[in-house]
N, CA and C of each residue as an Amber inpcrd file, in Angstrom:
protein
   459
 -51.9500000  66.7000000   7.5110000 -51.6330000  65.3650000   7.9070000
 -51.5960000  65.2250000   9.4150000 -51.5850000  66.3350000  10.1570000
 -51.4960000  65.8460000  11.5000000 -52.9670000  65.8150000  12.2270000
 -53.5710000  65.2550000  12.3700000 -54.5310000  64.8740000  12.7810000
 -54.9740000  64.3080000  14.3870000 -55.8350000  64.6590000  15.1620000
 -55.6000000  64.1460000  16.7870000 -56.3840000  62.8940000  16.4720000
 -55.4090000  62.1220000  17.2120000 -56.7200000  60.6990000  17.4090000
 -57.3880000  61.0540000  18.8650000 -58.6400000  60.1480000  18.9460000
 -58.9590000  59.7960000  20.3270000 -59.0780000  59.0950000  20.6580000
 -57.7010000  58.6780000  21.4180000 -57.3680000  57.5120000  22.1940000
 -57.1710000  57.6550000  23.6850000 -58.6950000  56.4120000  24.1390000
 -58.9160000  56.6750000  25.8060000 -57.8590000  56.0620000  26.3700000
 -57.7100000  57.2750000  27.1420000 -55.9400000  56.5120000  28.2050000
 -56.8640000  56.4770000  29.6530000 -56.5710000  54.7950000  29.9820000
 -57.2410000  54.7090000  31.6690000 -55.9260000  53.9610000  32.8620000
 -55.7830000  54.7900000  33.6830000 -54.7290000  54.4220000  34.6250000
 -55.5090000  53.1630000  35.2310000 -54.6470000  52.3110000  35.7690000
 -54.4260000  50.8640000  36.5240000 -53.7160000  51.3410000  37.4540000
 -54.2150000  50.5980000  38.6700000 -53.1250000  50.0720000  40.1250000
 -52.5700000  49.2950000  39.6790000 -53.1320000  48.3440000  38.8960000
 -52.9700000  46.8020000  39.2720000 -53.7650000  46.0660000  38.3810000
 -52.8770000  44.7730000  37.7360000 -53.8100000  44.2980000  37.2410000
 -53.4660000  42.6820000  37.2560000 -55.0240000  41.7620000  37.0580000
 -55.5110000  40.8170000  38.0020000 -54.1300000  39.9670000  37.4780000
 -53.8700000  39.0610000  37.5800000 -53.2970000  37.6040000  37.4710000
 -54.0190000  36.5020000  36.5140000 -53.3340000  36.3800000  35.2180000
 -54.5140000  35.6570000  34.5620000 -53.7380000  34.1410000  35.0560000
 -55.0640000  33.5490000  34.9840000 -55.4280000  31.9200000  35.6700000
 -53.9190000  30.8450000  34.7620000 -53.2820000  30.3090000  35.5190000
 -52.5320000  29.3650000  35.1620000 -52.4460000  28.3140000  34.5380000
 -51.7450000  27.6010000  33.3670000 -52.9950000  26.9030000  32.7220000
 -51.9850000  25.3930000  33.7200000 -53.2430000  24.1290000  33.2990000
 -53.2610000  23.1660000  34.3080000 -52.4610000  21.8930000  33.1930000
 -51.7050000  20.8990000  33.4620000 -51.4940000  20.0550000  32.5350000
 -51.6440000  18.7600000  33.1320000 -52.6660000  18.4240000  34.6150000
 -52.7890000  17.4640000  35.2940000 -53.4090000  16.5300000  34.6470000
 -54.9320000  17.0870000  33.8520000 -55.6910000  16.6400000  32.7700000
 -55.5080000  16.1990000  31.4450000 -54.0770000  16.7820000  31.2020000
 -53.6830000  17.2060000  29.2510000 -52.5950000  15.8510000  29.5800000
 -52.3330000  14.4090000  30.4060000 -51.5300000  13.9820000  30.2890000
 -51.9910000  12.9410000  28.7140000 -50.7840000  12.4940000  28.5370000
 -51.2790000  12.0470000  27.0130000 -51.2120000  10.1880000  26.9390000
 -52.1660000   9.7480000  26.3010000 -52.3310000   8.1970000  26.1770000
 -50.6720000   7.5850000  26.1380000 -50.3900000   6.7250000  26.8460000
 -49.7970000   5.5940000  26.6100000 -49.0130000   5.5420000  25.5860000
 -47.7080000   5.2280000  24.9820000 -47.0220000   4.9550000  23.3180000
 -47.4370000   3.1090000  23.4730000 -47.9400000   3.0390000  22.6400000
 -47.8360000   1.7860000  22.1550000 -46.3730000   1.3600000  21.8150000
 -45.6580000   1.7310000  20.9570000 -44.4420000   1.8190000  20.7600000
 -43.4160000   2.5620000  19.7100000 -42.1150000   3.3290000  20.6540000
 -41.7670000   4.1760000  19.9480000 -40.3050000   3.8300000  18.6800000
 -40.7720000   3.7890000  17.3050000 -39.6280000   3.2680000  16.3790000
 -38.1730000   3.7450000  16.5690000 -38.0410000   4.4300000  18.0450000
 -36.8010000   4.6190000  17.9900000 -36.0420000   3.9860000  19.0370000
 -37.1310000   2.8430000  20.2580000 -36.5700000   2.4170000  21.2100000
 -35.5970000   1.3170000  20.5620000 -35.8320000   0.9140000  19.6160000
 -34.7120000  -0.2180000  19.1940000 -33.6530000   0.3200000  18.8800000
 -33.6650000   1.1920000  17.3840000 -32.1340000   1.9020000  17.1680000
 -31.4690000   2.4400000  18.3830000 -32.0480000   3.2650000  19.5460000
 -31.1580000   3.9780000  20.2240000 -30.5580000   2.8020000  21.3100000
 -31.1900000   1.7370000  21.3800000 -30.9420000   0.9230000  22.5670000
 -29.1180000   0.0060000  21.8320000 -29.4570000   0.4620000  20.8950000
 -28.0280000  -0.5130000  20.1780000 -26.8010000   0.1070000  20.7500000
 -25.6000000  -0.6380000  20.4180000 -24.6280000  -0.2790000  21.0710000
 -23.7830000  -0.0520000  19.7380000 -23.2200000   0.6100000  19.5670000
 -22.0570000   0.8910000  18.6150000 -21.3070000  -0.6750000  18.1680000
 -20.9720000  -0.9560000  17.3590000 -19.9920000  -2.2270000  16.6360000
 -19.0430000  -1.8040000  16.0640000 -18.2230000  -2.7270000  15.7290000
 -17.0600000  -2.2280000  15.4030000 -16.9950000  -2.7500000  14.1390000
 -16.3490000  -2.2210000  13.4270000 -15.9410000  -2.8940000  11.5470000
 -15.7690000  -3.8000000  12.0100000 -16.3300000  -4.9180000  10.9170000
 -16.1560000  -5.9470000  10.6690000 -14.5820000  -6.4340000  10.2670000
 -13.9190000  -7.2090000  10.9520000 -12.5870000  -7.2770000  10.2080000
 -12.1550000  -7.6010000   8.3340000 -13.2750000  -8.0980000   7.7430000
 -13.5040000  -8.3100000   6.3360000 -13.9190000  -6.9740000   5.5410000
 -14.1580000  -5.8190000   6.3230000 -15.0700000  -4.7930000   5.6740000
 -14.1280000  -3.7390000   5.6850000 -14.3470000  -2.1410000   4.8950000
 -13.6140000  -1.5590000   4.8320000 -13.5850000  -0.6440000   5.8350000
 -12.3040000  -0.5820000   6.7660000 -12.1390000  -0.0880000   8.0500000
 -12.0670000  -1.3280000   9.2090000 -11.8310000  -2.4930000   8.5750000
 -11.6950000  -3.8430000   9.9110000 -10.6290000  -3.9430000   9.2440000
  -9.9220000  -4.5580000  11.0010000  -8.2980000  -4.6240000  10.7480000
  -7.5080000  -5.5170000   9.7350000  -8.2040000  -6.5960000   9.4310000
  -7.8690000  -7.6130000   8.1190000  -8.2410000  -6.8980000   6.8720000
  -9.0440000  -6.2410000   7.0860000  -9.0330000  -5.6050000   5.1310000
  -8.2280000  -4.2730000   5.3470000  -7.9660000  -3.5750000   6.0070000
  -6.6420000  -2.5670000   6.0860000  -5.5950000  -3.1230000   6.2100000
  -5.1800000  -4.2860000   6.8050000  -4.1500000  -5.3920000   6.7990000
  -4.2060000  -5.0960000   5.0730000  -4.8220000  -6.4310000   4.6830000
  -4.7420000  -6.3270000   3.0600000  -4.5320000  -5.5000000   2.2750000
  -4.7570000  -4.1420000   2.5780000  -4.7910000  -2.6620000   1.6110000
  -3.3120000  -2.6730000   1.4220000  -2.7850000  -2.6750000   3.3660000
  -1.0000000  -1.8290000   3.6870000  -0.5930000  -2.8080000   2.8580000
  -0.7510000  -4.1610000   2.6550000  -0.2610000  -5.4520000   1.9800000
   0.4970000  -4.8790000   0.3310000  -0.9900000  -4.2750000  -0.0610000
  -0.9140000  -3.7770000  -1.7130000  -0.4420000  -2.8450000  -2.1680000
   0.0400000  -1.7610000  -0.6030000   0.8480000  -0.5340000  -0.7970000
   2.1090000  -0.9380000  -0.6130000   2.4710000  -1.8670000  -0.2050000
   3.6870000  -2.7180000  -0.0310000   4.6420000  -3.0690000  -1.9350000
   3.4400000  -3.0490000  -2.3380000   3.9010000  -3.2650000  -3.9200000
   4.1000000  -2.7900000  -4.3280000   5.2520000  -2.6500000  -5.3150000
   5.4540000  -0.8820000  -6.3790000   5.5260000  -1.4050000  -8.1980000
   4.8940000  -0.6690000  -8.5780000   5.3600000  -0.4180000 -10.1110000
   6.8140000  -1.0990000 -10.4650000   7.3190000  -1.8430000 -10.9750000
   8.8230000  -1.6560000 -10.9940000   8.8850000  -0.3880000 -12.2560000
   8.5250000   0.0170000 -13.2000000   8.2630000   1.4280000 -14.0650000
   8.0390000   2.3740000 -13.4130000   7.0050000   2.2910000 -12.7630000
   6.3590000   3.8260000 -12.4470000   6.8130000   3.4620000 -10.6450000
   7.5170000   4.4540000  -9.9450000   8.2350000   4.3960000  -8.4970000
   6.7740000   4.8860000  -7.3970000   5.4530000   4.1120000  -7.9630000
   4.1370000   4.2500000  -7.1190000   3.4690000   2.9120000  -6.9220000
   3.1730000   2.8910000  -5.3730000   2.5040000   1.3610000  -5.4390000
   1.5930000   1.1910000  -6.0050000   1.0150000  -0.0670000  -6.3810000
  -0.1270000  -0.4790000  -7.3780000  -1.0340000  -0.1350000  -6.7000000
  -1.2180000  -0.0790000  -5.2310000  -2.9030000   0.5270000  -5.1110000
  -3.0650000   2.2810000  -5.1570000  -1.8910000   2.8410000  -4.8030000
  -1.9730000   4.4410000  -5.3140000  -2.5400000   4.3420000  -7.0170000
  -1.4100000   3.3660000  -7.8190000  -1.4890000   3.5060000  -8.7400000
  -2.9390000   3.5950000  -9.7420000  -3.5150000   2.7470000  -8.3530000
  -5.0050000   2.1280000  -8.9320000  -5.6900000   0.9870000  -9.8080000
  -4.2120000   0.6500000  -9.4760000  -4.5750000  -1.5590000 -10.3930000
  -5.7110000  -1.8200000  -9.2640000  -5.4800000  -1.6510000  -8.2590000
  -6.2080000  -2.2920000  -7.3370000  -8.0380000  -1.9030000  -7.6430000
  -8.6170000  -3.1540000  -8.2970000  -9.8260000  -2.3130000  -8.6970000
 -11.0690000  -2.8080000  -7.6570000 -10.4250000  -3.5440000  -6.5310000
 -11.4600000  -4.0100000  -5.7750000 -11.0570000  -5.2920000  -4.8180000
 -11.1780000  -4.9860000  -3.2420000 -10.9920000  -6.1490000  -2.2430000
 -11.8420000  -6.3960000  -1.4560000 -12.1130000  -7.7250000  -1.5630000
 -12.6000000  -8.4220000  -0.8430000 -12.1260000  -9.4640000   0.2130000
 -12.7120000  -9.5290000   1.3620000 -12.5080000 -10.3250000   2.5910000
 -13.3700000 -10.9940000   3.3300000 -13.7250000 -12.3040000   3.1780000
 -14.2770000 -13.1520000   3.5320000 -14.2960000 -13.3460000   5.1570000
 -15.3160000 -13.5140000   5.8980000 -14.9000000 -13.8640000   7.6710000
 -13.8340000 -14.8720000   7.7970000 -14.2390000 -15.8510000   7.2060000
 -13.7300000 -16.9670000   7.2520000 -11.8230000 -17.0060000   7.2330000
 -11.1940000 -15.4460000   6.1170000 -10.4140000 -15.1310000   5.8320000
  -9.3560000 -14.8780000   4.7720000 -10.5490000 -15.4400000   3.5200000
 -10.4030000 -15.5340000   2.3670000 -10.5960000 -14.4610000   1.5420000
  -9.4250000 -14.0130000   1.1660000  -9.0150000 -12.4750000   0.5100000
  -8.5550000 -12.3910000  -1.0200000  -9.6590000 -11.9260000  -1.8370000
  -9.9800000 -11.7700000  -3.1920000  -9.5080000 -10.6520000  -3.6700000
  -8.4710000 -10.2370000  -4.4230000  -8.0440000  -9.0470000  -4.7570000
  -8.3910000  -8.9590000  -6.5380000  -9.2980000  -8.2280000  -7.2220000
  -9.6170000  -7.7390000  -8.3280000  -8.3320000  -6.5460000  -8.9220000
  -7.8310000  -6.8560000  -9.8680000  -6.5810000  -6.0620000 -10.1500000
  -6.2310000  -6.2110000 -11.7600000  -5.6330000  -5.1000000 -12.2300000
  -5.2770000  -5.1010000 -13.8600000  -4.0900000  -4.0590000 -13.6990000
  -3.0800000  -4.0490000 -14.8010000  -2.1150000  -4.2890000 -14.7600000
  -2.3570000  -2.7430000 -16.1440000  -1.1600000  -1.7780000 -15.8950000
  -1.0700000  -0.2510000 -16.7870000  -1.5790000  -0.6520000 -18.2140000
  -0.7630000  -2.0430000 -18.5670000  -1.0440000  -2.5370000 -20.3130000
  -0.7540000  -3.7380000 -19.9780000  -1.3260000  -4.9200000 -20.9210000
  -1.2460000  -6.4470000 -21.2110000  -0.0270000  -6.5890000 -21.4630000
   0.6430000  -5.8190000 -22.2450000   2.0610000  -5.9480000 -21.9830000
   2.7450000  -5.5330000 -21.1350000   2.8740000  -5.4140000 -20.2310000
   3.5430000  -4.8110000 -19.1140000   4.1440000  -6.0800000 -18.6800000
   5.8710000  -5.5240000 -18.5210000   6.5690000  -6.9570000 -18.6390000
   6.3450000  -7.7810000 -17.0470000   5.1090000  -7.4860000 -16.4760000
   5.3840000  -7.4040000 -15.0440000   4.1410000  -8.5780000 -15.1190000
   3.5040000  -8.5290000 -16.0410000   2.3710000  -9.1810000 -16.2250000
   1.9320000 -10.6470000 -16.0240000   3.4790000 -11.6640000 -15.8770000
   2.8920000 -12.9640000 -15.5790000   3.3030000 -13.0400000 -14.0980000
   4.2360000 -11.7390000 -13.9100000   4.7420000 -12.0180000 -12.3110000
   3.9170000 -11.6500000 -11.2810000   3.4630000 -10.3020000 -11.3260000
   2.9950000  -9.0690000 -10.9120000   1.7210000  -9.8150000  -9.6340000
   0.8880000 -10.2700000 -10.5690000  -0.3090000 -11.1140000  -9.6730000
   0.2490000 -12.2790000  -9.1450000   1.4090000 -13.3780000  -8.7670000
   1.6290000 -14.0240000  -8.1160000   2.2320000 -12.9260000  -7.1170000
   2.9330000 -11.8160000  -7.1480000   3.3760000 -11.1530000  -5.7780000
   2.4190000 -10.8450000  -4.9770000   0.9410000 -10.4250000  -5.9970000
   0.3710000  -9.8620000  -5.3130000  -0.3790000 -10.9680000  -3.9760000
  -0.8380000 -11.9250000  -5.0890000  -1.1510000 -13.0980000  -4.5670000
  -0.5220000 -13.5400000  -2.7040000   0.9730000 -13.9510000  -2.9370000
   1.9860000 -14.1410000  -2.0190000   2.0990000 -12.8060000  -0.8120000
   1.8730000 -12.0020000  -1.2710000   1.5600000 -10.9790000  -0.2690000
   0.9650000 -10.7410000   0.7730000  -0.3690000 -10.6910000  -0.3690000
  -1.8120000 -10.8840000   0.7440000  -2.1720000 -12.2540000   0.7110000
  -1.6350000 -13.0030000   1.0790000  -1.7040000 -14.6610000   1.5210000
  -0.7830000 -14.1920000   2.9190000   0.4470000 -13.3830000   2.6460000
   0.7890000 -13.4870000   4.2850000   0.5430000 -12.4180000   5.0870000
  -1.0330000 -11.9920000   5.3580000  -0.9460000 -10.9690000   6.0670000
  -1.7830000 -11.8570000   7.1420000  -1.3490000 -11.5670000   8.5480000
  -1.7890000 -11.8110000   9.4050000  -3.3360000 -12.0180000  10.1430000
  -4.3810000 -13.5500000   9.3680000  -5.6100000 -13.4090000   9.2980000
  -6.1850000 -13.9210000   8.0240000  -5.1730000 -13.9490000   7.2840000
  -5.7360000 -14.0240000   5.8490000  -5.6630000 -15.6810000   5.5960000
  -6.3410000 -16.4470000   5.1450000  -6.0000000 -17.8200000   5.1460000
  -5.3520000 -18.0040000   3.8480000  -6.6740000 -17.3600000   3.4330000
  -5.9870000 -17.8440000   1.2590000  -6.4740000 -16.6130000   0.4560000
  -5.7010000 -16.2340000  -0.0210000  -5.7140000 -15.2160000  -0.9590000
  -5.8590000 -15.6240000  -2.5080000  -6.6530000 -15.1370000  -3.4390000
  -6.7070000 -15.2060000  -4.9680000  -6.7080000 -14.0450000  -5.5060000
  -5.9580000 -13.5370000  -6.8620000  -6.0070000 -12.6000000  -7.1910000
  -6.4070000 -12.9200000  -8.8490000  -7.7510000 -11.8500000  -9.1050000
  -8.3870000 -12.2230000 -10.5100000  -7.8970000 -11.0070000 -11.2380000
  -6.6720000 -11.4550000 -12.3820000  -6.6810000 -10.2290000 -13.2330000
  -7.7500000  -9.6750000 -14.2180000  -8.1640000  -9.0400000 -14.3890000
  -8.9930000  -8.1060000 -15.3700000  -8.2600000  -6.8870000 -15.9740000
  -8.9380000  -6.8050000 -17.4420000  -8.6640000  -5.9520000 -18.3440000
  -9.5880000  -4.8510000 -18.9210000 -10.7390000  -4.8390000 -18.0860000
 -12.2680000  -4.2820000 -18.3580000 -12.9070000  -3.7930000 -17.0160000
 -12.4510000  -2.8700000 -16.9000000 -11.9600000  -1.7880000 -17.2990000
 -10.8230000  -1.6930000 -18.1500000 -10.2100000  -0.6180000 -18.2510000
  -8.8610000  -0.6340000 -19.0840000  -8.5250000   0.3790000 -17.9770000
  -7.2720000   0.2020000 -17.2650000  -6.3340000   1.2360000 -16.4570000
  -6.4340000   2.3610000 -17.5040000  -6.2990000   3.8130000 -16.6210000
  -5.9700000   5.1190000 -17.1530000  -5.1100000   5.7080000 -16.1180000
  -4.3990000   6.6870000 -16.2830000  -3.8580000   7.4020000 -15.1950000
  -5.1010000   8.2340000 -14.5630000  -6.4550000   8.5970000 -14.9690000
  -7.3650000   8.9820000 -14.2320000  -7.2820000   7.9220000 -12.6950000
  -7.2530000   6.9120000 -12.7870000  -7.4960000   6.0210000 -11.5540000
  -6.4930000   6.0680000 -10.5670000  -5.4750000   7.1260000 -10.7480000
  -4.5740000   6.7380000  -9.4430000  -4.6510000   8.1230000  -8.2860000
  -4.2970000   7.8840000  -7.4150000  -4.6630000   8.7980000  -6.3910000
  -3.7320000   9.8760000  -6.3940000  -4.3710000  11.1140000  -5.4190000
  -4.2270000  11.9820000  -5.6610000  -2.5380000  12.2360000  -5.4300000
  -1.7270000  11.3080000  -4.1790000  -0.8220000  11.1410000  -3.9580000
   0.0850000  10.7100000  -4.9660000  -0.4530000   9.9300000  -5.6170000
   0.5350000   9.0550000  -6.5550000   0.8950000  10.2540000  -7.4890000
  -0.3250000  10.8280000  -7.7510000  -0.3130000  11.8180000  -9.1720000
   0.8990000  12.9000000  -8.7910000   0.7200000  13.4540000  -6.9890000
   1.8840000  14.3690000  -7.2210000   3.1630000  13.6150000  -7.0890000
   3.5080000  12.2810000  -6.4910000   4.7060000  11.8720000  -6.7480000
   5.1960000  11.9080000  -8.4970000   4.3760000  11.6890000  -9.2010000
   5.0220000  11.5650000 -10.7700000   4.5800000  12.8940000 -11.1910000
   4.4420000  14.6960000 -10.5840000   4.2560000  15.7130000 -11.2190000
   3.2850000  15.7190000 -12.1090000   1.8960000  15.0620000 -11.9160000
   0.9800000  15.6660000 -12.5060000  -0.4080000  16.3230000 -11.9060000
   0.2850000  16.8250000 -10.5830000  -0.7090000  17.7810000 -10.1720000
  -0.4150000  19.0550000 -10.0530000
């Protein structure tokens, strides 16, 4: 297996400088236009005060954490009645909400508090609150907080 190769070995002084390349020539056509001069030229905005993260619909949220179960010692939006808010510019605040059971003795009161609530949060002109039953509440829907206040996490 050991075998000699023959491989010519030639000494150098020196060796030349290869040629530099040029990019005076390689400049490139014109952009007609680039799809990103618009997005980057924008400026950041801020939430919308109606949207989630503007100060009137977090207004409205703290509003609904303001409310508690009189049964269960968790507010209705931990609890997860809260099945959906809406906030109008204008200032008109729609709260979608259902109640643990149809019987729940809380049931003819429950949505005028909620109502009266978020009617007085600062911004809000008029508030309506639409009960629904469709879904049907589960304890799946309440947050993770609520769950360890009542020991089921």
């Amino acid at each position: 297996m050991n075998e000699q190769s023959n491989i010519a070995v030639e000494q150098v002084d020196a060796v030349e400088t290869p040629p530099r390349a040029r990019v005076d020539d390689a400049t490139p056509p014109p952009r007609e236009r680039d799809y990103l001069d618009g997005f980057l030229a924008q400026k950041p905005q801020g939430d919308a005060p109606g949207e989630p993260g503007g100060a009137l619909y977090e207004g409205v949220i703290e509003a609904l954490k303001e409310i508690y179960d009189p049964e269960i010692p968790v507010n209705i939006y931990d609890l997860g009645l809260i099945y959906g808010v809406e906030v109008t510019e204008a200032g008109h605040a729609v709260v979608t909400m259902t109640l643990t059971t149809p019987h729940c003795p809380v049931a003819e009161s429950m949505p005028g508090e909620v109502e009266m609530r978020v009617g007085a949060v600062p911004g809000v002109g008029s508030a309506e609150v639409n009960l629904v039953w469709d879904p049907a509440w589960d304890p799946q829907k309440m947050s993770d907080d609520a769950k360890l206040e009542l020991g089921m996490l």
